[in-house]
Amino acid sequence: KAVVSTQSGHYGRVWTGYSFLMVSSNGPSGGSQDLASSGSCLENFFIPTFIECLGRGTCAYYITNLDYWLAQNPDITQPGMWGMGNVYSGIDDILDNGISRCTVCAKDIM
């Protein structure tokens, strides 16, 4: 099971989430978040990750989009592409043992 980091000093937890890397689509489109940004730590895990709203009151998601998430590394002594080739027994197993967890913190103002 994933271990989520704790805060130190004068920082408090805002939320705990899943480490999102990027989404890609057909052609040259796609998007990502800076891994140092709170936008890369999504509070909830959804498939599909992104829904595009066109500003005309319509929204859509596309089955051709590919979501990329950071994988957990259960053995830090082993370099490589963790999660590649792993077989999971369902979405709960993926969330508990596959996708890396993250914590968004904010500095206490007092």
PDB file of N, CA and C in Angstrom:
ATOM      1  N   LYS A   1       0.836  -1.190   0.000  1.00  0.00           N
ATOM      2  CA  LYS A   1       0.000   0.000   0.000  1.00  0.00           C
ATOM      3  C   LYS A   1       0.882   1.255   0.000  1.00  0.00           C
ATOM      4  N   ALA A   2       0.445   2.272  -0.686  1.00  0.00           N
ATOM      5  CA  ALA A   2       1.222   3.501  -0.816  1.00  0.00           C
ATOM      6  C   ALA A   2       1.345   4.225   0.519  1.00  0.00           C
ATOM      7  N   VAL A   3       2.508   4.784   0.749  1.00  0.00           N
ATOM      8  CA  VAL A   3       2.736   5.604   1.928  1.00  0.00           C
ATOM      9  C   VAL A   3       2.834   7.039   1.454  1.00  0.00           C
ATOM     10  N   VAL A   4       1.999   7.895   2.008  1.00  0.00           N
ATOM     11  CA  VAL A   4       1.970   9.298   1.607  1.00  0.00           C
ATOM     12  C   VAL A   4       2.858  10.081   2.558  1.00  0.00           C
ATOM     13  N   SER A   5       3.655  10.976   1.998  1.00  0.00           N
ATOM     14  CA  SER A   5       4.590  11.740   2.817  1.00  0.00           C
ATOM     15  C   SER A   5       3.859  12.606   3.833  1.00  0.00           C
ATOM     16  N   THR A   6       4.573  12.914   4.910  1.00  0.00           N
ATOM     17  CA  THR A   6       4.019  13.788   5.934  1.00  0.00           C
ATOM     18  C   THR A   6       4.688  15.144   5.836  1.00  0.00           C
ATOM     19  N   GLN A   7       4.072  16.143   6.399  1.00  0.00           N
ATOM     20  CA  GLN A   7       4.604  17.489   6.344  1.00  0.00           C
ATOM     21  C   GLN A   7       5.534  17.709   7.528  1.00  0.00           C
ATOM     22  N   SER A   8       6.435  18.652   7.362  1.00  0.00           N
ATOM     23  CA  SER A   8       7.327  19.007   8.455  1.00  0.00           C
ATOM     24  C   SER A   8       7.327  20.515   8.623  1.00  0.00           C
ATOM     25  N   GLY A   9       7.772  20.933   9.763  1.00  0.00           N
ATOM     26  CA  GLY A   9       7.878  22.366  10.005  1.00  0.00           C
ATOM     27  C   GLY A   9       6.529  23.033  10.099  1.00  0.00           C
ATOM     28  N   HIS A  10       6.393  24.109   9.380  1.00  0.00           N
ATOM     29  CA  HIS A  10       5.191  24.933   9.462  1.00  0.00           C
ATOM     30  C   HIS A  10       4.298  24.750   8.246  1.00  0.00           C
ATOM     31  N   TYR A  11       4.125  23.508   7.829  1.00  0.00           N
ATOM     32  CA  TYR A  11       3.287  23.196   6.677  1.00  0.00           C
ATOM     33  C   TYR A  11       2.163  22.266   7.096  1.00  0.00           C
ATOM     34  N   GLY A  12       1.002  22.445   6.486  1.00  0.00           N
ATOM     35  CA  GLY A  12      -0.134  21.575   6.760  1.00  0.00           C
ATOM     36  C   GLY A  12      -0.657  20.952   5.479  1.00  0.00           C
ATOM     37  N   ARG A  13      -1.232  19.780   5.612  1.00  0.00           N
ATOM     38  CA  ARG A  13      -1.781  19.057   4.464  1.00  0.00           C
ATOM     39  C   ARG A  13      -3.060  19.747   3.977  1.00  0.00           C
ATOM     40  N   VAL A  14      -3.131  19.951   2.668  1.00  0.00           N
ATOM     41  CA  VAL A  14      -4.344  20.478   2.039  1.00  0.00           C
ATOM     42  C   VAL A  14      -5.158  19.310   1.484  1.00  0.00           C
ATOM     43  N   TRP A  15      -4.502  18.425   0.721  1.00  0.00           N
ATOM     44  CA  TRP A  15      -5.135  17.194   0.268  1.00  0.00           C
ATOM     45  C   TRP A  15      -4.090  16.159  -0.100  1.00  0.00           C
ATOM     46  N   THR A  16      -4.536  14.922  -0.156  1.00  0.00           N
ATOM     47  CA  THR A  16      -3.731  13.801  -0.609  1.00  0.00           C
ATOM     48  C   THR A  16      -4.347  13.315  -1.907  1.00  0.00           C
ATOM     49  N   GLY A  17      -3.518  12.990  -2.879  1.00  0.00           N
ATOM     50  CA  GLY A  17      -4.066  12.610  -4.168  1.00  0.00           C
ATOM     51  C   GLY A  17      -3.221  11.594  -4.909  1.00  0.00           C
ATOM     52  N   TYR A  18      -3.388  11.584  -6.231  1.00  0.00           N
ATOM     53  CA  TYR A  18      -2.714  10.665  -7.139  1.00  0.00           C
ATOM     54  C   TYR A  18      -1.827  11.462  -8.079  1.00  0.00           C
ATOM     55  N   SER A  19      -0.615  10.968  -8.331  1.00  0.00           N
ATOM     56  CA  SER A  19       0.400  11.707  -9.086  1.00  0.00           C
ATOM     57  C   SER A  19       0.149  11.618 -10.589  1.00  0.00           C
ATOM     58  N   PHE A  20      -0.465  12.649 -11.119  1.00  0.00           N
ATOM     59  CA  PHE A  20      -0.788  12.729 -12.546  1.00  0.00           C
ATOM     60  C   PHE A  20       0.388  13.314 -13.315  1.00  0.00           C
ATOM     61  N   LEU A  21       0.689  12.719 -14.466  1.00  0.00           N
ATOM     62  CA  LEU A  21       1.796  13.210 -15.290  1.00  0.00           C
ATOM     63  C   LEU A  21       1.304  13.976 -16.501  1.00  0.00           C
ATOM     64  N   MET A  22       0.482  13.325 -17.352  1.00  0.00           N
ATOM     65  CA  MET A  22       0.042  14.008 -18.566  1.00  0.00           C
ATOM     66  C   MET A  22      -1.089  13.243 -19.240  1.00  0.00           C
ATOM     67  N   VAL A  23      -1.720  13.896 -20.201  1.00  0.00           N
ATOM     68  CA  VAL A  23      -2.721  13.267 -21.060  1.00  0.00           C
ATOM     69  C   VAL A  23      -2.315  13.544 -22.500  1.00  0.00           C
ATOM     70  N   SER A  24      -2.503  12.560 -23.365  1.00  0.00           N
ATOM     71  CA  SER A  24      -2.228  12.774 -24.785  1.00  0.00           C
ATOM     72  C   SER A  24      -3.456  12.365 -25.579  1.00  0.00           C
ATOM     73  N   SER A  25      -3.504  12.839 -26.811  1.00  0.00           N
ATOM     74  CA  SER A  25      -4.640  12.571 -27.674  1.00  0.00           C
ATOM     75  C   SER A  25      -4.110  12.272 -29.069  1.00  0.00           C
ATOM     76  N   ASN A  26      -5.018  12.021 -29.996  1.00  0.00           N
ATOM     77  CA  ASN A  26      -4.594  11.836 -31.386  1.00  0.00           C
ATOM     78  C   ASN A  26      -3.933  13.102 -31.895  1.00  0.00           C
ATOM     79  N   GLY A  27      -2.913  12.951 -32.675  1.00  0.00           N
ATOM     80  CA  GLY A  27      -2.249  14.112 -33.254  1.00  0.00           C
ATOM     81  C   GLY A  27      -1.349  14.796 -32.244  1.00  0.00           C
ATOM     82  N   PRO A  28      -1.133  16.097 -32.429  1.00  0.00           N
ATOM     83  CA  PRO A  28      -0.167  16.815 -31.607  1.00  0.00           C
ATOM     84  C   PRO A  28      -0.716  17.325 -30.278  1.00  0.00           C
ATOM     85  N   SER A  29      -1.975  17.059 -29.957  1.00  0.00           N
ATOM     86  CA  SER A  29      -2.553  17.651 -28.755  1.00  0.00           C
ATOM     87  C   SER A  29      -2.282  16.807 -27.521  1.00  0.00           C
ATOM     88  N   GLY A  30      -2.350  17.457 -26.384  1.00  0.00           N
ATOM     89  CA  GLY A  30      -2.132  16.818 -25.099  1.00  0.00           C
ATOM     90  C   GLY A  30      -1.826  17.890 -24.074  1.00  0.00           C
ATOM     91  N   GLY A  31      -1.585  17.488 -22.860  1.00  0.00           N
ATOM     92  CA  GLY A  31      -1.281  18.470 -21.834  1.00  0.00           C
ATOM     93  C   GLY A  31      -0.693  17.806 -20.615  1.00  0.00           C
ATOM     94  N   SER A  32      -0.024  18.622 -19.813  1.00  0.00           N
ATOM     95  CA  SER A  32       0.588  18.100 -18.600  1.00  0.00           C
ATOM     96  C   SER A  32       0.633  19.193 -17.553  1.00  0.00           C
ATOM     97  N   GLN A  33       1.073  18.814 -16.377  1.00  0.00           N
ATOM     98  CA  GLN A  33       1.258  19.741 -15.274  1.00  0.00           C
ATOM     99  C   GLN A  33       2.704  19.648 -14.814  1.00  0.00           C
ATOM    100  N   ASP A  34       3.255  20.748 -14.343  1.00  0.00           N
ATOM    101  CA  ASP A  34       4.562  20.742 -13.712  1.00  0.00           C
ATOM    102  C   ASP A  34       4.466  19.859 -12.473  1.00  0.00           C
ATOM    103  N   LEU A  35       5.371  18.901 -12.308  1.00  0.00           N
ATOM    104  CA  LEU A  35       5.298  17.983 -11.178  1.00  0.00           C
ATOM    105  C   LEU A  35       5.475  18.679  -9.834  1.00  0.00           C
ATOM    106  N   ALA A  36       6.012  19.892  -9.822  1.00  0.00           N
ATOM    107  CA  ALA A  36       6.126  20.662  -8.584  1.00  0.00           C
ATOM    108  C   ALA A  36       4.850  21.443  -8.290  1.00  0.00           C
ATOM    109  N   SER A  37       3.885  21.376  -9.191  1.00  0.00           N
ATOM    110  CA  SER A  37       2.629  22.110  -9.059  1.00  0.00           C
ATOM    111  C   SER A  37       1.570  21.256  -8.369  1.00  0.00           C
ATOM    112  N   SER A  38       0.680  21.887  -7.639  1.00  0.00           N
ATOM    113  CA  SER A  38      -0.434  21.159  -7.027  1.00  0.00           C
ATOM    114  C   SER A  38      -1.345  20.556  -8.092  1.00  0.00           C
ATOM    115  N   GLY A  39      -1.276  21.059  -9.318  1.00  0.00           N
ATOM    116  CA  GLY A  39      -2.085  20.521 -10.407  1.00  0.00           C
ATOM    117  C   GLY A  39      -1.686  19.130 -10.840  1.00  0.00           C
ATOM    118  N   SER A  40      -0.504  18.668 -10.434  1.00  0.00           N
ATOM    119  CA  SER A  40      -0.082  17.309 -10.773  1.00  0.00           C
ATOM    120  C   SER A  40      -0.510  16.301  -9.707  1.00  0.00           C
ATOM    121  N   CYS A  41      -1.131  16.772  -8.639  1.00  0.00           N
ATOM    122  CA  CYS A  41      -1.599  15.906  -7.561  1.00  0.00           C
ATOM    123  C   CYS A  41      -3.126  15.973  -7.551  1.00  0.00           C
ATOM    124  N   LEU A  42      -3.746  15.072  -8.314  1.00  0.00           N
ATOM    125  CA  LEU A  42      -5.201  15.103  -8.435  1.00  0.00           C
ATOM    126  C   LEU A  42      -5.840  14.409  -7.242  1.00  0.00           C
ATOM    127  N   GLU A  43      -6.770  15.112  -6.621  1.00  0.00           N
ATOM    128  CA  GLU A  43      -7.392  14.625  -5.388  1.00  0.00           C
ATOM    129  C   GLU A  43      -8.149  13.312  -5.595  1.00  0.00           C
ATOM    130  N   ASN A  44      -8.727  13.149  -6.768  1.00  0.00           N
ATOM    131  CA  ASN A  44      -9.477  11.939  -7.084  1.00  0.00           C
ATOM    132  C   ASN A  44      -8.960  11.334  -8.382  1.00  0.00           C
ATOM    133  N   PHE A  45      -9.119  10.032  -8.507  1.00  0.00           N
ATOM    134  CA  PHE A  45      -8.713   9.324  -9.713  1.00  0.00           C
ATOM    135  C   PHE A  45      -9.952   9.070 -10.555  1.00  0.00           C
ATOM    136  N   PHE A  46      -9.945   9.587 -11.781  1.00  0.00           N
ATOM    137  CA  PHE A  46     -11.069   9.418 -12.691  1.00  0.00           C
ATOM    138  C   PHE A  46     -10.586   8.864 -14.022  1.00  0.00           C
ATOM    139  N   ILE A  47     -11.413   8.065 -14.643  1.00  0.00           N
ATOM    140  CA  ILE A  47     -11.185   7.625 -16.023  1.00  0.00           C
ATOM    141  C   ILE A  47     -12.449   7.998 -16.783  1.00  0.00           C
ATOM    142  N   PRO A  48     -12.430   8.829 -17.787  1.00  0.00           N
ATOM    143  CA  PRO A  48     -11.265   9.560 -18.289  1.00  0.00           C
ATOM    144  C   PRO A  48     -10.887  10.682 -17.336  1.00  0.00           C
ATOM    145  N   THR A  49      -9.633  11.070 -17.383  1.00  0.00           N
ATOM    146  CA  THR A  49      -9.134  12.111 -16.488  1.00  0.00           C
ATOM    147  C   THR A  49      -9.681  13.480 -16.870  1.00  0.00           C
ATOM    148  N   PHE A  50      -9.740  13.760 -18.173  1.00  0.00           N
ATOM    149  CA  PHE A  50     -10.118  15.101 -18.608  1.00  0.00           C
ATOM    150  C   PHE A  50     -11.337  15.080 -19.509  1.00  0.00           C
ATOM    151  N   ILE A  51     -12.181  16.058 -19.280  1.00  0.00           N
ATOM    152  CA  ILE A  51     -13.355  16.292 -20.113  1.00  0.00           C
ATOM    153  C   ILE A  51     -13.170  17.681 -20.713  1.00  0.00           C
ATOM    154  N   GLU A  52     -13.324  17.781 -22.014  1.00  0.00           N
ATOM    155  CA  GLU A  52     -13.144  19.058 -22.709  1.00  0.00           C
ATOM    156  C   GLU A  52     -14.491  19.739 -22.876  1.00  0.00           C
ATOM    157  N   CYS A  53     -14.603  20.964 -22.363  1.00  0.00           N
ATOM    158  CA  CYS A  53     -15.830  21.750 -22.534  1.00  0.00           C
ATOM    159  C   CYS A  53     -15.548  22.855 -23.542  1.00  0.00           C
ATOM    160  N   LEU A  54     -16.432  22.966 -24.510  1.00  0.00           N
ATOM    161  CA  LEU A  54     -16.174  23.819 -25.675  1.00  0.00           C
ATOM    162  C   LEU A  54     -16.698  25.239 -25.535  1.00  0.00           C
ATOM    163  N   GLY A  55     -17.333  25.577 -24.431  1.00  0.00           N
ATOM    164  CA  GLY A  55     -17.803  26.937 -24.244  1.00  0.00           C
ATOM    165  C   GLY A  55     -19.143  27.212 -24.893  1.00  0.00           C
ATOM    166  N   ARG A  56     -19.751  26.216 -25.507  1.00  0.00           N
ATOM    167  CA  ARG A  56     -21.074  26.382 -26.123  1.00  0.00           C
ATOM    168  C   ARG A  56     -22.107  25.568 -25.349  1.00  0.00           C
ATOM    169  N   GLY A  57     -21.759  25.234 -24.115  1.00  0.00           N
ATOM    170  CA  GLY A  57     -22.647  24.430 -23.302  1.00  0.00           C
ATOM    171  C   GLY A  57     -22.514  22.939 -23.556  1.00  0.00           C
ATOM    172  N   THR A  58     -21.487  22.541 -24.311  1.00  0.00           N
ATOM    173  CA  THR A  58     -21.284  21.124 -24.588  1.00  0.00           C
ATOM    174  C   THR A  58     -19.916  20.686 -24.078  1.00  0.00           C
ATOM    175  N   CYS A  59     -19.851  19.464 -23.588  1.00  0.00           N
ATOM    176  CA  CYS A  59     -18.596  18.883 -23.120  1.00  0.00           C
ATOM    177  C   CYS A  59     -18.471  17.484 -23.698  1.00  0.00           C
ATOM    178  N   ALA A  60     -17.232  17.027 -23.820  1.00  0.00           N
ATOM    179  CA  ALA A  60     -16.998  15.694 -24.374  1.00  0.00           C
ATOM    180  C   ALA A  60     -15.719  15.128 -23.806  1.00  0.00           C
ATOM    181  N   TYR A  61     -15.600  13.820 -23.855  1.00  0.00           N
ATOM    182  CA  TYR A  61     -14.335  13.158 -23.592  1.00  0.00           C
ATOM    183  C   TYR A  61     -14.074  12.225 -24.759  1.00  0.00           C
ATOM    184  N   TYR A  62     -12.837  11.893 -24.957  1.00  0.00           N
ATOM    185  CA  TYR A  62     -12.457  11.140 -26.139  1.00  0.00           C
ATOM    186  C   TYR A  62     -11.797   9.825 -25.738  1.00  0.00           C
ATOM    187  N   ILE A  63     -12.229   8.739 -26.333  1.00  0.00           N
ATOM    188  CA  ILE A  63     -11.688   7.430 -25.979  1.00  0.00           C
ATOM    189  C   ILE A  63     -10.255   7.258 -26.473  1.00  0.00           C
ATOM    190  N   THR A  64      -9.794   8.156 -27.321  1.00  0.00           N
ATOM    191  CA  THR A  64      -8.424   8.067 -27.832  1.00  0.00           C
ATOM    192  C   THR A  64      -7.416   8.721 -26.892  1.00  0.00           C
ATOM    193  N   ASN A  65      -7.880   9.437 -25.853  1.00  0.00           N
ATOM    194  CA  ASN A  65      -6.955  10.054 -24.904  1.00  0.00           C
ATOM    195  C   ASN A  65      -6.252   8.989 -24.088  1.00  0.00           C
ATOM    196  N   LEU A  66      -4.979   9.203 -23.836  1.00  0.00           N
ATOM    197  CA  LEU A  66      -4.201   8.320 -22.970  1.00  0.00           C
ATOM    198  C   LEU A  66      -3.737   9.118 -21.761  1.00  0.00           C
ATOM    199  N   ASP A  67      -4.027   8.612 -20.558  1.00  0.00           N
ATOM    200  CA  ASP A  67      -3.605   9.266 -19.327  1.00  0.00           C
ATOM    201  C   ASP A  67      -2.327   8.596 -18.830  1.00  0.00           C
ATOM    202  N   TYR A  68      -1.401   9.397 -18.342  1.00  0.00           N
ATOM    203  CA  TYR A  68      -0.153   8.885 -17.794  1.00  0.00           C
ATOM    204  C   TYR A  68      -0.047   9.316 -16.332  1.00  0.00           C
ATOM    205  N   TRP A  69       0.228   8.352 -15.469  1.00  0.00           N
ATOM    206  CA  TRP A  69       0.333   8.573 -14.031  1.00  0.00           C
ATOM    207  C   TRP A  69       1.703   8.092 -13.579  1.00  0.00           C
ATOM    208  N   LEU A  70       2.257   8.713 -12.561  1.00  0.00           N
ATOM    209  CA  LEU A  70       3.507   8.219 -12.003  1.00  0.00           C
ATOM    210  C   LEU A  70       3.241   6.907 -11.278  1.00  0.00           C
ATOM    211  N   ALA A  71       4.154   5.968 -11.420  1.00  0.00           N
ATOM    212  CA  ALA A  71       3.997   4.651 -10.788  1.00  0.00           C
ATOM    213  C   ALA A  71       4.730   4.622  -9.450  1.00  0.00           C
ATOM    214  N   GLN A  72       4.204   3.808  -8.533  1.00  0.00           N
ATOM    215  CA  GLN A  72       4.894   3.580  -7.267  1.00  0.00           C
ATOM    216  C   GLN A  72       6.179   2.802  -7.514  1.00  0.00           C
ATOM    217  N   ASN A  73       7.153   3.011  -6.670  1.00  0.00           N
ATOM    218  CA  ASN A  73       8.392   2.239  -6.709  1.00  0.00           C
ATOM    219  C   ASN A  73       8.525   1.511  -5.380  1.00  0.00           C
ATOM    220  N   PRO A  74       8.062   0.267  -5.309  1.00  0.00           N
ATOM    221  CA  PRO A  74       8.101  -0.448  -4.040  1.00  0.00           C
ATOM    222  C   PRO A  74       9.511  -0.776  -3.566  1.00  0.00           C
ATOM    223  N   ASP A  75      10.477  -0.803  -4.467  1.00  0.00           N
ATOM    224  CA  ASP A  75      11.855  -1.131  -4.094  1.00  0.00           C
ATOM    225  C   ASP A  75      12.773  -0.078  -4.692  1.00  0.00           C
ATOM    226  N   ILE A  76      13.100   0.933  -3.899  1.00  0.00           N
ATOM    227  CA  ILE A  76      13.869   2.072  -4.386  1.00  0.00           C
ATOM    228  C   ILE A  76      15.268   1.666  -4.855  1.00  0.00           C
ATOM    229  N   THR A  77      15.717   0.483  -4.474  1.00  0.00           N
ATOM    230  CA  THR A  77      17.052   0.042  -4.893  1.00  0.00           C
ATOM    231  C   THR A  77      17.058  -0.460  -6.334  1.00  0.00           C
ATOM    232  N   GLN A  78      15.888  -0.680  -6.917  1.00  0.00           N
ATOM    233  CA  GLN A  78      15.802  -1.192  -8.284  1.00  0.00           C
ATOM    234  C   GLN A  78      15.466  -0.061  -9.254  1.00  0.00           C
ATOM    235  N   PRO A  79      16.422   0.355 -10.080  1.00  0.00           N
ATOM    236  CA  PRO A  79      16.127   1.406 -11.065  1.00  0.00           C
ATOM    237  C   PRO A  79      15.274   0.843 -12.196  1.00  0.00           C
ATOM    238  N   GLY A  80      14.637   1.730 -12.934  1.00  0.00           N
ATOM    239  CA  GLY A  80      13.905   1.290 -14.114  1.00  0.00           C
ATOM    240  C   GLY A  80      12.509   1.862 -14.181  1.00  0.00           C
ATOM    241  N   MET A  81      11.720   1.263 -15.047  1.00  0.00           N
ATOM    242  CA  MET A  81      10.350   1.711 -15.302  1.00  0.00           C
ATOM    243  C   MET A  81       9.398   0.897 -14.426  1.00  0.00           C
ATOM    244  N   TRP A  82       9.123   1.359 -13.222  1.00  0.00           N
ATOM    245  CA  TRP A  82       8.259   0.642 -12.304  1.00  0.00           C
ATOM    246  C   TRP A  82       6.847   0.630 -12.835  1.00  0.00           C
ATOM    247  N   GLY A  83       6.183  -0.466 -12.634  1.00  0.00           N
ATOM    248  CA  GLY A  83       4.806  -0.594 -13.089  1.00  0.00           C
ATOM    249  C   GLY A  83       4.689  -1.190 -14.472  1.00  0.00           C
ATOM    250  N   MET A  84       5.772  -1.197 -15.236  1.00  0.00           N
ATOM    251  CA  MET A  84       5.733  -1.758 -16.584  1.00  0.00           C
ATOM    252  C   MET A  84       5.566  -3.271 -16.490  1.00  0.00           C
ATOM    253  N   GLY A  85       4.532  -3.792 -17.093  1.00  0.00           N
ATOM    254  CA  GLY A  85       4.311  -5.225 -17.108  1.00  0.00           C
ATOM    255  C   GLY A  85       3.609  -5.774 -15.881  1.00  0.00           C
ATOM    256  N   ASN A  86       3.300  -4.906 -14.916  1.00  0.00           N
ATOM    257  CA  ASN A  86       2.582  -5.385 -13.735  1.00  0.00           C
ATOM    258  C   ASN A  86       1.156  -5.756 -14.108  1.00  0.00           C
ATOM    259  N   VAL A  87       0.637  -6.783 -13.459  1.00  0.00           N
ATOM    260  CA  VAL A  87      -0.747  -7.194 -13.651  1.00  0.00           C
ATOM    261  C   VAL A  87      -1.495  -6.874 -12.363  1.00  0.00           C
ATOM    262  N   TYR A  88      -2.569  -6.123 -12.485  1.00  0.00           N
ATOM    263  CA  TYR A  88      -3.351  -5.721 -11.324  1.00  0.00           C
ATOM    264  C   TYR A  88      -4.704  -6.420 -11.368  1.00  0.00           C
ATOM    265  N   SER A  89      -5.296  -6.605 -10.198  1.00  0.00           N
ATOM    266  CA  SER A  89      -6.555  -7.344 -10.108  1.00  0.00           C
ATOM    267  C   SER A  89      -7.775  -6.433 -10.049  1.00  0.00           C
ATOM    268  N   GLY A  90      -7.676  -5.257 -10.605  1.00  0.00           N
ATOM    269  CA  GLY A  90      -8.817  -4.343 -10.631  1.00  0.00           C
ATOM    270  C   GLY A  90      -8.408  -2.939 -10.235  1.00  0.00           C
ATOM    271  N   ILE A  91      -9.361  -2.036 -10.272  1.00  0.00           N
ATOM    272  CA  ILE A  91      -9.086  -0.618 -10.030  1.00  0.00           C
ATOM    273  C   ILE A  91      -8.572  -0.370  -8.615  1.00  0.00           C
ATOM    274  N   ASP A  92      -9.098  -1.079  -7.617  1.00  0.00           N
ATOM    275  CA  ASP A  92      -8.620  -0.879  -6.246  1.00  0.00           C
ATOM    276  C   ASP A  92      -7.153  -1.267  -6.111  1.00  0.00           C
ATOM    277  N   ASP A  93      -6.750  -2.348  -6.765  1.00  0.00           N
ATOM    278  CA  ASP A  93      -5.356  -2.783  -6.733  1.00  0.00           C
ATOM    279  C   ASP A  93      -4.457  -1.755  -7.425  1.00  0.00           C
ATOM    280  N   ILE A  94      -4.925  -1.193  -8.518  1.00  0.00           N
ATOM    281  CA  ILE A  94      -4.161  -0.157  -9.231  1.00  0.00           C
ATOM    282  C   ILE A  94      -3.981   1.063  -8.331  1.00  0.00           C
ATOM    283  N   LEU A  95      -5.055   1.490  -7.665  1.00  0.00           N
ATOM    284  CA  LEU A  95      -4.980   2.675  -6.813  1.00  0.00           C
ATOM    285  C   LEU A  95      -4.104   2.433  -5.595  1.00  0.00           C
ATOM    286  N   ASP A  96      -4.156   1.228  -5.031  1.00  0.00           N
ATOM    287  CA  ASP A  96      -3.379   0.929  -3.827  1.00  0.00           C
ATOM    288  C   ASP A  96      -1.919   0.606  -4.119  1.00  0.00           C
ATOM    289  N   ASN A  97      -1.638  -0.042  -5.243  1.00  0.00           N
ATOM    290  CA  ASN A  97      -0.295  -0.568  -5.493  1.00  0.00           C
ATOM    291  C   ASN A  97       0.359  -0.088  -6.784  1.00  0.00           C
ATOM    292  N   GLY A  98      -0.357   0.616  -7.626  1.00  0.00           N
ATOM    293  CA  GLY A  98       0.192   1.005  -8.916  1.00  0.00           C
ATOM    294  C   GLY A  98       0.533   2.474  -9.034  1.00  0.00           C
ATOM    295  N   ILE A  99      -0.441   3.330  -8.790  1.00  0.00           N
ATOM    296  CA  ILE A  99      -0.248   4.767  -8.998  1.00  0.00           C
ATOM    297  C   ILE A  99       0.382   5.410  -7.773  1.00  0.00           C
ATOM    298  N   SER A 100       1.385   6.237  -8.012  1.00  0.00           N
ATOM    299  CA  SER A 100       2.074   6.943  -6.939  1.00  0.00           C
ATOM    300  C   SER A 100       1.126   7.945  -6.280  1.00  0.00           C
ATOM    301  N   ARG A 101       1.277   8.103  -4.985  1.00  0.00           N
ATOM    302  CA  ARG A 101       0.456   9.050  -4.220  1.00  0.00           C
ATOM    303  C   ARG A 101       1.249  10.325  -3.973  1.00  0.00           C
ATOM    304  N   CYS A 102       0.541  11.392  -3.692  1.00  0.00           N
ATOM    305  CA  CYS A 102       1.168  12.687  -3.457  1.00  0.00           C
ATOM    306  C   CYS A 102       0.387  13.441  -2.392  1.00  0.00           C
ATOM    307  N   THR A 103       1.001  14.470  -1.842  1.00  0.00           N
ATOM    308  CA  THR A 103       0.358  15.326  -0.851  1.00  0.00           C
ATOM    309  C   THR A 103       0.607  16.771  -1.230  1.00  0.00           C
ATOM    310  N   VAL A 104      -0.439  17.573  -1.222  1.00  0.00           N
ATOM    311  CA  VAL A 104      -0.309  19.021  -1.440  1.00  0.00           C
ATOM    312  C   VAL A 104      -0.349  19.684  -0.065  1.00  0.00           C
ATOM    313  N   CYS A 105       0.664  20.516   0.186  1.00  0.00           N
ATOM    314  CA  CYS A 105       0.788  21.182   1.482  1.00  0.00           C
ATOM    315  C   CYS A 105       0.774  22.696   1.286  1.00  0.00           C
ATOM    316  N   ALA A 106       0.439  23.395   2.343  1.00  0.00           N
ATOM    317  CA  ALA A 106       0.484  24.852   2.332  1.00  0.00           C
ATOM    318  C   ALA A 106       1.165  25.311   3.604  1.00  0.00           C
ATOM    319  N   LYS A 107       1.914  26.376   3.502  1.00  0.00           N
ATOM    320  CA  LYS A 107       2.606  26.920   4.671  1.00  0.00           C
ATOM    321  C   LYS A 107       1.598  27.553   5.621  1.00  0.00           C
ATOM    322  N   ASP A 108       1.730  27.233   6.897  1.00  0.00           N
ATOM    323  CA  ASP A 108       0.871  27.846   7.908  1.00  0.00           C
ATOM    324  C   ASP A 108       1.185  29.343   7.979  1.00  0.00           C
ATOM    325  N   ILE A 109       0.159  30.160   8.079  1.00  0.00           N
ATOM    326  CA  ILE A 109       0.385  31.617   8.121  1.00  0.00           C
ATOM    327  C   ILE A 109       0.496  32.123   9.555  1.00  0.00           C
ATOM    328  N   MET A 110       0.238  31.295  10.497  1.00  0.00           N
ATOM    329  CA  MET A 110       0.360  31.704  11.905  1.00  0.00           C
ATOM    330  C   MET A 110       1.558  31.059  12.539  1.00  0.00           C
TER     331      MET A 110
END
